[in-house]
Amino acid sequence: MEHDALFQLSTLSHPHRNALFRMLMRRLPDEMRAGEIAAVQGLKPSTCSTYLAALIESGLIAQRRDGTSLFYRIDLDAVQGLMNFLFTDCCNGRPDLCPPGFLSEDRTVIDDSEEKLRVLFICTGNSARSIMAEALLQDVKRDSFDVFSAGTDPKEAPHPLALDLLRNLGHRTQELKAKSLDDLRNEAPMDVVITVCDQVANADGPIWTGRIATTHWSTPDPMSDTAERGAAQAFRHAYATLNTKIRAFAALKLNKMDPVALQRALDEIGTD
């Protein structure tokens, strides 16, 4: 194990390989095409292929072929093994060196005596997908969650088609507004952070302290999807995608789940 871990750490010491690894971690539970990885990272395909091959050799990522396309994703078992090595072997299992939540499997995510779970949805403009997700979860199970949304580059206001769709489906929209991540800095720590935009998940983002879990639910951008589906249908498609995932999230029995089980459940919902 020590030899494998040292090889993996050596592989991650290269800045470009490290950047690819971190991006694939942010895109979990998604996998990414080789071409998308190269485009996002601004790399030549041959250079990107070399970096990906090194990460595969280290065992930290896995490759899947579908026809002529290659897909890549994090190998979670390998990453967990590396983390266990660093904590158990290198740090002698000292809990004072362990990040908050790392050893939290012995407690449930929430119980009847605790406050609501604080959930944050993030996209780029905070005008459509994250706004719809906020409204959905708030209305599906208001008694269990405090729900927020924000954008990395927020628009001035939510998209009119998003608000019209939400109102027509019976959601409350009076309090919905486009916000930046900075607008939430004074809020209490978020427990669950969910990105719904590939562009946000691809980029380095802020570290949210105190969170229990984070995941990525890839959701089609209705603005980009308009040309193919038509504007109204594109927004309905994004809403339907989020509605399925959020209802699965709201149905989880959080008072019987530890943080690790919640993380796995969120990732599974993201792949459905």
GROMACS .gro file of C-alpha atoms in nm, residues 117 119 121 137 141 145 192 194 217 244-254 262 266 269:
model
   23
  117LEU     CA    1  -3.049   2.052   0.684
  119VAL     CA    2  -2.887   2.279   0.121
  121PHE     CA    3  -2.771   2.464  -0.520
  137LEU     CA    4  -3.690   2.132  -0.267
  141LYS     CA    5  -4.023   1.918   0.192
  145PHE     CA    6  -3.461   2.174   0.469
  192VAL     CA    7  -2.511   1.988   0.145
  194ILE     CA    8  -2.503   2.053  -0.504
  217TRP     CA    9  -2.623   1.677  -1.061
  244THR     CA   10  -3.693   1.362  -1.035
  245LYS     CA   11  -3.366   1.406  -0.846
  246ILE     CA   12  -3.504   1.636  -0.579
  247ARG     CA   13  -3.799   1.412  -0.499
  248ALA     CA   14  -3.555   1.122  -0.458
  249PHE     CA   15  -3.345   1.339  -0.226
  250ALA     CA   16  -3.648   1.448  -0.023
  251ALA     CA   17  -3.753   1.083   0.018
  252LEU     CA   18  -3.427   0.986   0.193
  253LYS     CA   19  -3.464   0.892   0.559
  254LEU     CA   20  -3.200   1.134   0.684
  262LEU     CA   21  -2.586   1.042   0.245
  266LEU     CA   22  -2.660   1.187  -0.345
  269ILE     CA   23  -2.932   1.027  -0.746
   0.00000   0.00000   0.00000
